[in-house]
Amino acid sequence: MTSRILSRRSVLQGALAAVSFIPASRSWATTPEPGSIPLPPLDGQLLVDAASRTAAAEDFGHIQHRAPWAVLVPGSVDDIVAMVRFARKQGLRIAAARGLGESHSTYGQSQVEAGIVINMSALSTIHEVGESSAWVDAGVRWHQLLAATLPSGRSPPTLTDYIELSIGGTLSVGGIGGQAFRWGLQVDNVLEMDVVTGEGELVRCSPSRERPLFDAVRSGLGQFGIIVRARVRLVEVPPRARTYTALYNDLHRFLEDQRRLIEDGRFDYVEGFAVPAAGGRAYQLEVVKYYAPGAEPDDAKLLAGLGFQPGTLQVTDGSYFDFANRLAPLVALLKQLGVWEFPHPWMDMFVPARSAEAFIEEVLSQTTEAEMGQGPIIIYPFRSAALTTPFLRTPADRHVFLFSLLRTAIPPTPENVEALVQKNRAIYERLTAIGGRLYPVDAVPLSPADWRRHFHPFWGRFEHAKRRFDPDHVLTPGQGIF
């Protein structure tokens, strides 16, 4: 195995050593040196300079660092097809697609050692916005799409809390938000996609066309194809948002009220948090009602029957866009302070409702404020019936809670990071014992056996899709699944 890896690296190294980039032209780039191989013609650039490679060895986690040989900045979808075919022809397991590398890659998932990282942010055109859908490049960020759709009173049904993420990135994983109880995740609201498979074929897929690929790529973690364009569902939304926050001192009542709210549907958005309070923790409900001017929500009716602590309710009004983009000022501050660049050993979990209270209490009792590094602890439910994506694995329960420990490692030392990663692994063992699942963007070391357990009972289907769409294992080795 070692000799095979060395030979693959030497072939690629010989091909790239003589160039700093392949210019934006349709000419073959060749090198006269012995052992060199011709690279495909490109509309964009293939960067092999140290700065580009070093940048691609990072992600939001800042824990794993795997430097590629090159970074493809595609000028077209054809460039991606060409590079995947090149990788396959040379027998190289080298291609990985990367959007922004933020939030949905915390443990090297978007990295590839001695390979080619594809910078999908270079493809960022919004091709069409209609009444019920938008056709967009995979590198478009959700906030860009939202800015384009809101003038006509429309929005994607589910938005992640942080909307600077790329559309292709979240569709490869899931895309969770406070509207998921009604609409499902973002992967449940994509209507069709253009995908470059691991065989280097550009294929359009949908529920009625190439369905096996459509089902494999959604939440497929980049294992079967690279999403290059997507048609995203749009729904009508009012222009205003009223946000209600209130505190609970009783976890049981907090969870029960959340479940009640996603069932009766009185709010459009339901989330919640564990927050520091008087030496311990309280639980903050965050719910939102969208509305049109002149049709303000009935606060008393919306809040009737909820068991939050009197005197803790806060109500604010703003635009729908400002609510959706509410994290932008905080992220800007964290970047200004340099904290955004600290390691983020995150852990996002899907917990079955039947075990949620005991499991959350157990984990929180073992989690100090110091080890969170002021990162949030998120707790909110959604309905399993709203989920339609086969490879998005969640517990077998009517209600599933997202329980997220979004840690920032302070101090950002290797020793502290390693300790937090090991705590994540211990929590993961307990999670799987109660039938929970990871949202697989996290800083949790996983073996191939863990991945088989994660995808059970669909592991055979997952393996079959890999053989069918990426038989040479060209795509996305950073997950460590195979």
Short mmCIF file of C-alpha atoms in Angstrom, two decimals:
data_model
loop_
_atom_site.label_atom_id
_atom_site.label_comp_id
_atom_site.label_asym_id
_atom_site.label_seq_id
_atom_site.Cartn_x
_atom_site.Cartn_y
_atom_site.Cartn_z
CA MET A 1 0.00 0.00 0.00
CA THR A 2 2.80 2.42 0.86
CA SER A 3 4.57 1.91 -2.48
CA ARG A 4 1.29 2.47 -4.31
CA ILE A 5 0.69 5.75 -2.50
CA LEU A 6 4.25 6.92 -3.21
CA SER A 7 3.94 6.10 -6.89
CA ARG A 8 0.67 8.02 -7.15
CA ARG A 9 2.19 11.04 -5.47
CA SER A 10 5.26 10.98 -7.68
CA VAL A 11 3.14 10.90 -10.83
CA LEU A 12 1.13 13.92 -9.76
CA GLN A 13 4.17 15.76 -8.46
CA GLY A 14 5.93 15.33 -11.79
CA ALA A 15 2.91 16.70 -13.60
CA LEU A 16 2.59 19.81 -11.45
CA ALA A 17 6.17 20.67 -10.56
CA ALA A 18 6.80 22.88 -13.57
CA VAL A 19 3.70 25.09 -13.30
CA SER A 20 2.41 27.58 -10.76
CA PHE A 21 -0.99 27.65 -12.41
CA ILE A 22 -2.77 26.63 -15.56
CA PRO A 23 -3.99 29.89 -17.16
CA ALA A 24 -7.56 30.57 -18.18
CA SER A 25 -7.20 29.33 -21.73
CA ARG A 26 -8.10 26.28 -23.77
CA SER A 27 -4.59 24.94 -24.35
CA TRP A 28 -2.95 21.79 -23.09
CA ALA A 29 -0.42 22.37 -20.32
CA THR A 30 2.48 20.01 -20.70
CA THR A 31 5.94 19.80 -19.25
CA PRO A 32 8.94 18.46 -21.13
CA GLU A 33 10.51 16.88 -18.06
CA PRO A 34 10.73 13.09 -17.98
CA GLY A 35 7.78 11.53 -16.21
CA SER A 36 5.52 14.53 -16.69
CA ILE A 37 1.97 14.02 -17.92
CA PRO A 38 -0.35 16.36 -19.81
CA LEU A 39 -2.96 18.14 -17.75
CA PRO A 40 -6.43 18.79 -19.16
CA PRO A 41 -7.34 22.12 -20.76
CA LEU A 42 -9.02 24.49 -18.34
CA ASP A 43 -11.14 27.63 -18.39
CA GLY A 44 -9.97 28.40 -14.85
CA GLN A 45 -6.74 27.83 -12.96
CA LEU A 46 -4.94 24.98 -11.27
CA LEU A 47 -2.96 26.55 -8.44
CA VAL A 48 0.06 24.81 -6.95
CA ASP A 49 1.68 27.73 -5.12
CA ALA A 50 2.38 27.30 -1.42
CA ALA A 51 -0.12 29.91 -0.27
CA SER A 52 -3.03 28.33 -2.13
CA ARG A 53 -2.15 24.85 -0.94
CA THR A 54 -1.71 26.01 2.66
CA ALA A 55 -5.09 27.77 2.63
CA ALA A 56 -6.76 24.59 1.35
CA ALA A 57 -5.22 22.64 4.23
CA GLU A 58 -7.50 24.53 6.64
CA ASP A 59 -11.18 24.38 7.47
CA PHE A 60 -13.42 25.86 10.14
CA GLY A 61 -12.25 23.33 12.70
CA HIS A 62 -8.56 24.30 12.41
CA ILE A 63 -7.72 20.86 13.80
CA GLN A 64 -6.77 18.74 10.80
CA HIS A 65 -4.29 20.07 8.24
CA ARG A 66 -3.92 18.10 5.01
CA ALA A 67 -2.21 19.97 2.21
CA PRO A 68 -3.23 19.18 -1.37
CA TRP A 69 -0.91 19.22 -4.33
CA ALA A 70 -3.12 21.70 -6.10
CA VAL A 71 -6.27 23.79 -5.90
CA LEU A 72 -8.60 23.93 -8.88
CA VAL A 73 -10.36 27.27 -9.32
CA PRO A 74 -12.84 26.21 -12.00
CA GLY A 75 -13.84 28.62 -14.72
CA SER A 76 -16.66 26.31 -15.75
CA VAL A 77 -18.36 23.03 -14.94
CA ASP A 78 -16.28 21.55 -17.77
CA ASP A 79 -13.17 22.13 -15.65
CA ILE A 80 -14.56 19.93 -12.90
CA VAL A 81 -15.46 17.20 -15.37
CA ALA A 82 -11.98 17.37 -16.84
CA MET A 83 -10.16 17.19 -13.52
CA VAL A 84 -12.24 14.30 -12.21
CA ARG A 85 -11.55 12.39 -15.42
CA PHE A 86 -7.87 13.25 -15.11
CA ALA A 87 -7.79 11.95 -11.54
CA ARG A 88 -9.52 8.74 -12.50
CA LYS A 89 -7.30 8.14 -15.51
CA GLN A 90 -4.16 8.47 -13.41
CA GLY A 91 -5.54 6.23 -10.68
CA LEU A 92 -5.38 9.08 -8.17
CA ARG A 93 -7.67 9.41 -5.21
CA ILE A 94 -7.30 13.13 -5.27
CA ALA A 95 -10.46 15.10 -5.89
CA ALA A 96 -12.39 16.86 -3.14
CA ALA A 97 -14.98 19.62 -3.51
CA ARG A 98 -14.88 22.58 -1.15
CA GLY A 99 -17.30 25.45 -0.75
CA LEU A 100 -16.12 27.79 1.98
CA GLY A 101 -14.69 25.23 4.38
CA GLU A 102 -16.65 26.96 7.13
CA SER A 103 -18.95 25.38 9.70
CA HIS A 104 -19.71 22.18 7.75
CA SER A 105 -16.11 20.97 7.83
CA THR A 106 -14.52 20.90 11.28
CA TYR A 107 -12.29 17.82 11.12
CA GLY A 108 -10.70 17.77 7.69
CA GLN A 109 -13.79 16.66 5.76
CA SER A 110 -13.10 19.12 2.91
CA GLN A 111 -9.35 18.50 2.84
CA VAL A 112 -7.33 16.03 0.79
CA GLU A 113 -3.69 15.19 1.31
CA ALA A 114 -1.59 15.11 -1.86
CA GLY A 115 -4.63 15.68 -4.02
CA ILE A 116 -6.69 18.36 -5.69
CA VAL A 117 -9.14 20.56 -3.82
CA ILE A 118 -11.86 22.06 -6.00
CA ASN A 119 -12.76 25.58 -4.89
CA MET A 120 -16.48 25.61 -5.64
CA SER A 121 -16.89 29.25 -4.59
CA ALA A 122 -15.60 30.13 -8.08
CA LEU A 123 -18.92 28.90 -9.50
CA SER A 124 -21.41 31.31 -7.96
CA THR A 125 -23.98 32.35 -10.56
CA ILE A 126 -27.69 32.56 -9.82
CA HIS A 127 -29.07 31.48 -13.19
CA GLU A 128 -32.80 31.76 -12.59
CA VAL A 129 -35.24 32.81 -9.87
CA GLY A 130 -38.84 31.76 -10.42
CA GLU A 131 -42.00 31.62 -8.34
CA SER A 132 -41.37 28.18 -6.90
CA SER A 133 -37.65 27.51 -7.41
CA ALA A 134 -34.22 28.94 -8.16
CA TRP A 135 -31.51 27.41 -10.37
CA VAL A 136 -28.09 28.23 -8.95
CA ASP A 137 -24.44 27.24 -9.02
CA ALA A 138 -23.28 25.16 -6.07
CA GLY A 139 -20.86 27.88 -4.96
CA VAL A 140 -23.65 30.40 -4.35
CA ARG A 141 -24.05 31.24 -0.68
CA TRP A 142 -27.47 31.01 0.90
CA HIS A 143 -27.43 34.69 1.81
CA GLN A 144 -26.82 35.58 -1.84
CA LEU A 145 -29.77 33.48 -2.92
CA LEU A 146 -31.97 34.98 -0.23
CA ALA A 147 -31.06 38.51 -1.31
CA ALA A 148 -32.13 37.57 -4.85
CA THR A 149 -35.43 35.93 -3.88
CA LEU A 150 -36.79 38.25 -1.19
CA PRO A 151 -37.68 41.11 -3.57
CA SER A 152 -40.38 38.77 -4.91
CA GLY A 153 -41.39 37.70 -1.41
CA ARG A 154 -39.82 34.26 -1.57
CA SER A 155 -37.24 32.31 0.39
CA PRO A 156 -35.80 28.81 0.60
CA PRO A 157 -38.04 26.95 3.08
CA THR A 158 -35.22 26.06 5.49
CA LEU A 159 -32.17 28.20 6.19
CA THR A 160 -29.21 27.35 8.37
CA ASP A 161 -28.57 29.77 11.22
CA TYR A 162 -25.40 30.92 9.46
CA ILE A 163 -26.32 31.72 5.85
CA GLU A 164 -22.81 32.37 4.53
CA LEU A 165 -22.52 28.65 3.72
CA SER A 166 -22.46 27.40 0.14
CA ILE A 167 -25.53 25.72 -1.31
CA GLY A 168 -23.58 22.74 -2.64
CA GLY A 169 -21.85 22.29 0.72
CA THR A 170 -24.99 22.04 2.82
CA LEU A 171 -26.81 19.88 0.26
CA SER A 172 -23.95 17.40 0.52
CA VAL A 173 -24.54 17.11 4.26
CA GLY A 174 -28.05 18.15 5.26
CA GLY A 175 -28.64 21.80 6.10
CA ILE A 176 -30.46 22.19 9.42
CA GLY A 177 -32.46 25.17 10.62
CA GLY A 178 -35.29 26.26 12.87
CA GLN A 179 -37.86 25.76 10.09
CA ALA A 180 -36.94 22.08 9.60
CA PHE A 181 -39.85 20.83 11.71
CA ARG A 182 -42.21 22.05 8.98
CA TRP A 183 -40.18 21.83 5.77
CA GLY A 184 -37.49 19.27 6.44
CA LEU A 185 -33.80 19.98 5.95
CA GLN A 186 -32.32 21.78 2.96
CA VAL A 187 -31.64 18.41 1.29
CA ASP A 188 -35.38 17.74 1.45
CA ASN A 189 -36.04 20.92 -0.54
CA VAL A 190 -33.80 20.50 -3.57
CA LEU A 191 -35.72 19.63 -6.74
CA GLU A 192 -32.95 18.69 -9.17
CA MET A 193 -29.18 18.89 -9.47
CA ASP A 194 -26.37 18.78 -11.95
CA VAL A 195 -23.73 16.42 -10.57
CA VAL A 196 -20.26 15.40 -11.74
CA THR A 197 -19.88 11.77 -10.70
CA GLY A 198 -16.66 10.06 -9.70
CA GLU A 199 -16.55 8.67 -13.24
CA GLY A 200 -16.32 12.20 -14.60
CA GLU A 201 -19.84 12.25 -16.04
CA LEU A 202 -22.06 15.32 -15.83
CA VAL A 203 -25.54 14.08 -14.95
CA ARG A 204 -28.79 15.91 -14.22
CA CYS A 205 -30.77 14.12 -11.54
CA SER A 206 -34.10 14.58 -9.77
CA PRO A 207 -36.86 12.47 -8.20
CA SER A 208 -37.99 11.50 -11.72
CA ARG A 209 -34.63 11.41 -13.50
CA GLU A 210 -31.57 9.41 -12.42
CA ARG A 211 -33.21 8.93 -9.03
CA PRO A 212 -30.47 6.67 -7.56
CA LEU A 213 -27.90 9.43 -8.05
CA PHE A 214 -30.28 12.07 -6.72
CA ASP A 215 -30.84 10.07 -3.54
CA ALA A 216 -27.16 9.25 -3.16
CA VAL A 217 -25.76 12.75 -3.54
CA ARG A 218 -28.13 14.43 -1.09
CA SER A 219 -26.43 14.02 2.30
CA GLY A 220 -23.93 11.76 0.54
CA LEU A 221 -20.97 13.63 2.05
CA GLY A 222 -19.41 14.13 -1.38
CA GLN A 223 -18.78 10.41 -1.83
CA PHE A 224 -20.63 9.90 -5.12
CA GLY A 225 -20.54 13.14 -7.02
CA ILE A 226 -19.81 16.84 -6.92
CA ILE A 227 -22.92 19.00 -6.95
CA VAL A 228 -22.31 21.79 -9.45
CA ARG A 229 -25.81 23.24 -9.81
CA ALA A 230 -29.07 22.86 -7.92
CA ARG A 231 -32.70 23.80 -8.26
CA VAL A 232 -33.82 24.91 -4.81
CA ARG A 233 -37.45 25.09 -3.72
CA LEU A 234 -38.82 28.55 -2.87
CA VAL A 235 -41.85 29.43 -0.74
CA GLU A 236 -43.67 32.67 -0.06
CA VAL A 237 -42.62 34.46 3.12
CA PRO A 238 -43.89 37.64 4.77
CA PRO A 239 -41.37 40.49 4.99
CA ARG A 240 -41.34 40.85 8.80
CA ALA A 241 -40.23 38.59 11.66
CA ARG A 242 -41.18 38.83 15.34
CA THR A 243 -38.77 36.98 17.62
CA TYR A 244 -39.68 35.78 21.09
CA THR A 245 -37.10 34.57 23.62
CA ALA A 246 -37.78 33.34 27.14
CA LEU A 247 -36.01 31.29 29.80
CA TYR A 248 -36.88 27.98 31.46
CA ASN A 249 -35.27 26.53 34.57
CA ASP A 250 -36.78 23.09 33.94
CA LEU A 251 -35.30 21.06 31.06
CA HIS A 252 -38.29 18.69 30.99
CA ARG A 253 -40.81 21.51 30.49
CA PHE A 254 -38.53 23.21 27.98
CA LEU A 255 -38.32 20.09 25.80
CA GLU A 256 -42.03 19.38 26.13
CA ASP A 257 -42.96 22.92 25.08
CA GLN A 258 -40.66 22.71 22.08
CA ARG A 259 -42.29 19.46 20.98
CA ARG A 260 -45.72 20.96 21.47
CA LEU A 261 -44.82 23.97 19.32
CA ILE A 262 -43.55 21.96 16.35
CA GLU A 263 -46.72 19.88 16.44
CA ASP A 264 -49.26 22.71 16.64
CA GLY A 265 -47.27 24.87 14.19
CA ARG A 266 -48.14 28.19 15.76
CA PHE A 267 -44.63 29.53 15.06
CA ASP A 268 -42.63 29.48 11.83
CA TYR A 269 -39.28 28.88 13.50
CA VAL A 270 -38.45 26.96 16.69
CA GLU A 271 -35.01 26.68 18.29
CA GLY A 272 -33.49 26.77 21.76
CA PHE A 273 -30.28 26.90 23.77
CA ALA A 274 -28.71 25.95 27.07
CA VAL A 275 -27.32 29.17 28.54
CA PRO A 276 -25.30 30.04 31.68
CA ALA A 277 -27.44 31.13 34.62
CA ALA A 278 -26.56 31.68 38.30
CA GLY A 279 -23.75 29.17 38.42
CA GLY A 280 -25.73 26.61 36.45
CA ARG A 281 -27.74 26.56 33.24
CA ALA A 282 -31.10 27.78 32.06
CA TYR A 283 -32.83 26.92 28.79
CA GLN A 284 -33.72 29.63 26.32
CA LEU A 285 -36.60 29.20 23.94
CA GLU A 286 -36.30 31.13 20.66
CA VAL A 287 -39.36 31.19 18.40
CA VAL A 288 -40.32 33.41 15.49
CA LYS A 289 -43.51 34.36 13.69
CA TYR A 290 -43.29 35.84 10.21
CA TYR A 291 -45.90 38.46 9.30
CA ALA A 292 -46.90 41.22 6.93
CA PRO A 293 -47.22 44.87 8.03
CA GLY A 294 -50.70 45.48 9.33
CA ALA A 295 -51.11 41.83 10.35
CA GLU A 296 -49.03 41.76 13.50
CA PRO A 297 -48.97 38.50 15.48
CA ASP A 298 -51.25 38.00 18.47
CA ASP A 299 -48.63 37.63 21.19
CA ALA A 300 -50.98 36.34 23.87
CA LYS A 301 -52.41 33.66 21.61
CA LEU A 302 -48.99 32.53 20.40
CA LEU A 303 -47.54 32.28 23.92
CA ALA A 304 -50.57 30.71 25.58
CA GLY A 305 -49.82 27.64 27.68
CA LEU A 306 -46.02 27.90 27.58
CA GLY A 307 -44.15 27.32 30.83
CA PHE A 308 -41.27 29.79 30.66
CA GLN A 309 -40.21 31.81 33.69
CA PRO A 310 -42.28 34.98 34.21
CA GLY A 311 -40.35 38.14 33.54
CA THR A 312 -37.90 36.55 31.08
CA LEU A 313 -39.84 37.14 27.86
CA GLN A 314 -38.30 39.43 25.27
CA VAL A 315 -39.95 40.37 21.99
CA THR A 316 -38.24 42.04 19.03
CA ASP A 317 -39.34 42.92 15.51
CA GLY A 318 -37.27 43.14 12.35
CA SER A 319 -37.17 42.24 8.71
CA TYR A 320 -37.16 38.63 7.54
CA PHE A 321 -33.72 39.13 5.97
CA ASP A 322 -32.24 40.67 9.10
CA PHE A 323 -33.51 37.75 11.15
CA ALA A 324 -32.14 35.21 8.69
CA ASN A 325 -28.80 37.06 8.65
CA ARG A 326 -28.75 37.72 12.39
CA LEU A 327 -25.39 36.04 12.99
CA ALA A 328 -23.50 38.28 10.56
CA PRO A 329 -22.59 40.99 13.12
CA LEU A 330 -21.44 38.39 15.68
CA VAL A 331 -19.31 36.56 13.12
CA ALA A 332 -17.78 39.85 11.99
CA LEU A 333 -16.84 40.61 15.61
CA LEU A 334 -15.36 37.14 16.15
CA LYS A 335 -13.28 37.56 13.01
CA GLN A 336 -12.13 40.99 14.12
CA LEU A 337 -11.06 39.57 17.49
CA GLY A 338 -9.32 36.61 15.85
CA VAL A 339 -11.48 34.05 17.68
CA TRP A 340 -13.01 32.84 14.41
CA GLU A 341 -9.62 31.35 13.57
CA PHE A 342 -9.42 29.35 16.82
CA PRO A 343 -9.99 25.57 16.66
CA HIS A 344 -13.65 24.51 16.74
CA PRO A 345 -14.06 20.94 18.02
CA TRP A 346 -17.79 20.98 17.34
CA MET A 347 -20.25 18.20 17.95
CA ASP A 348 -23.77 18.08 16.46
CA MET A 349 -26.02 15.21 17.49
CA PHE A 350 -29.42 13.85 16.53
CA VAL A 351 -30.98 12.54 19.74
CA PRO A 352 -34.19 10.47 19.86
CA ALA A 353 -36.87 12.31 21.81
CA ARG A 354 -37.47 9.29 24.06
CA SER A 355 -33.93 9.64 25.46
CA ALA A 356 -33.33 13.35 24.99
CA GLU A 357 -33.89 14.62 28.53
CA ALA A 358 -31.65 12.09 30.27
CA PHE A 359 -28.95 12.25 27.60
CA ILE A 360 -28.82 16.06 27.49
CA GLU A 361 -28.73 16.28 31.29
CA GLU A 362 -25.91 13.74 31.42
CA VAL A 363 -23.79 15.51 28.80
CA LEU A 364 -24.37 18.97 30.23
CA SER A 365 -23.41 17.79 33.72
CA GLN A 366 -20.03 16.83 32.26
CA THR A 367 -19.59 19.98 30.16
CA THR A 368 -18.16 23.12 31.74
CA GLU A 369 -18.55 26.67 30.48
CA ALA A 370 -14.78 26.88 30.13
CA GLU A 371 -14.60 24.00 27.66
CA MET A 372 -17.36 25.55 25.53
CA GLY A 373 -15.18 28.64 25.03
CA GLN A 374 -18.36 30.76 24.95
CA GLY A 375 -19.67 28.67 22.06
CA PRO A 376 -23.43 28.04 22.05
CA ILE A 377 -25.23 24.87 23.09
CA ILE A 378 -28.18 24.35 20.77
CA ILE A 379 -31.26 22.23 21.53
CA TYR A 380 -34.36 21.98 19.36
CA PRO A 381 -36.62 19.35 17.80
CA PHE A 382 -37.96 18.49 14.39
CA ARG A 383 -40.31 15.84 13.06
CA SER A 384 -38.90 12.71 11.43
CA ALA A 385 -41.86 12.67 9.04
CA ALA A 386 -40.48 15.80 7.36
CA LEU A 387 -37.23 14.06 6.40
CA THR A 388 -37.09 12.39 2.98
CA THR A 389 -33.36 11.93 2.27
CA PRO A 390 -32.15 8.31 2.59
CA PHE A 391 -28.53 8.95 3.61
CA LEU A 392 -29.45 11.60 6.17
CA ARG A 393 -29.38 9.25 9.12
CA THR A 394 -31.44 10.20 12.16
CA PRO A 395 -32.87 8.17 15.06
CA ALA A 396 -35.99 6.10 14.68
CA ASP A 397 -38.33 8.27 16.71
CA ARG A 398 -41.24 10.54 15.89
CA HIS A 399 -39.35 13.57 17.18
CA VAL A 400 -35.61 14.09 16.95
CA PHE A 401 -33.65 16.73 18.85
CA LEU A 402 -30.63 18.50 17.46
CA PHE A 403 -28.20 18.83 20.36
CA SER A 404 -25.06 20.75 19.44
CA LEU A 405 -21.95 21.60 21.44
CA LEU A 406 -20.39 24.32 19.29
CA ARG A 407 -17.12 24.63 21.15
CA THR A 408 -14.32 27.10 20.59
CA ALA A 409 -11.04 25.80 22.00
CA ILE A 410 -9.77 28.39 24.48
CA PRO A 411 -6.84 28.24 24.93
CA PRO A 412 -6.25 27.10 21.32
CA THR A 413 -3.47 24.71 22.29
CA PRO A 414 -3.00 21.25 20.75
CA GLU A 415 -3.41 19.69 24.20
CA ASN A 416 -6.74 21.40 24.83
CA VAL A 417 -8.00 20.59 21.34
CA GLU A 418 -7.07 16.93 21.70
CA ALA A 419 -8.80 16.73 25.08
CA LEU A 420 -12.01 18.17 23.64
CA VAL A 421 -11.88 15.84 20.62
CA GLN A 422 -11.53 12.88 22.97
CA LYS A 423 -14.51 14.12 25.01
CA ASN A 424 -16.47 14.25 21.74
CA ARG A 425 -15.54 10.65 21.06
CA ALA A 426 -16.72 9.58 24.52
CA ILE A 427 -20.03 11.41 24.02
CA TYR A 428 -20.37 9.76 20.61
CA GLU A 429 -20.15 6.31 22.20
CA ARG A 430 -22.92 7.20 24.61
CA LEU A 431 -24.98 8.73 21.78
CA THR A 432 -24.86 5.60 19.64
CA ALA A 433 -25.78 3.48 22.66
CA ILE A 434 -29.15 5.26 22.90
CA GLY A 435 -29.82 5.09 19.17
CA GLY A 436 -28.62 8.62 18.33
CA ARG A 437 -26.67 9.71 15.25
CA LEU A 438 -24.07 12.30 14.42
CA TYR A 439 -24.65 15.14 12.02
CA PRO A 440 -21.41 14.27 10.21
CA VAL A 441 -19.63 17.62 10.09
CA ASP A 442 -18.04 17.23 13.49
CA ALA A 443 -14.69 16.87 15.20
CA VAL A 444 -15.20 13.24 16.13
CA PRO A 445 -12.67 10.56 15.08
CA LEU A 446 -14.60 7.87 13.19
CA SER A 447 -13.39 4.54 11.86
CA PRO A 448 -14.82 2.72 8.81
CA ALA A 449 -16.68 0.52 11.30
CA ASP A 450 -18.23 3.64 12.87
CA TRP A 451 -19.36 4.78 9.44
CA ARG A 452 -20.97 1.41 8.75
CA ARG A 453 -22.84 1.75 12.02
CA HIS A 454 -23.80 5.34 11.15
CA PHE A 455 -25.41 4.36 7.83
CA HIS A 456 -27.05 1.16 9.08
CA PRO A 457 -29.36 -0.25 7.74
CA PHE A 458 -28.44 1.57 4.50
CA TRP A 459 -24.74 0.72 4.52
CA GLY A 460 -25.14 -1.83 1.71
CA ARG A 461 -26.93 0.78 -0.36
CA PHE A 462 -24.20 3.31 0.43
CA GLU A 463 -21.47 0.88 -0.67
CA HIS A 464 -23.36 0.04 -3.85
CA ALA A 465 -23.69 3.74 -4.71
CA LYS A 466 -19.93 4.17 -4.22
CA ARG A 467 -19.20 1.30 -6.60
CA ARG A 468 -21.65 2.65 -9.14
CA PHE A 469 -20.83 6.36 -9.13
CA ASP A 470 -17.22 6.51 -7.88
CA PRO A 471 -15.76 3.05 -8.52
CA ASP A 472 -12.15 4.23 -8.28
CA HIS A 473 -12.71 6.15 -5.03
CA VAL A 474 -11.64 9.43 -6.56
CA LEU A 475 -13.93 11.64 -4.46
CA THR A 476 -13.69 13.07 -0.95
CA PRO A 477 -11.27 10.91 1.03
CA GLY A 478 -11.31 13.41 3.93
CA GLN A 479 -14.32 11.74 5.54
CA GLY A 480 -12.36 8.49 6.02
CA ILE A 481 -15.41 6.38 5.20
CA PHE A 482 -13.74 3.79 2.96
#
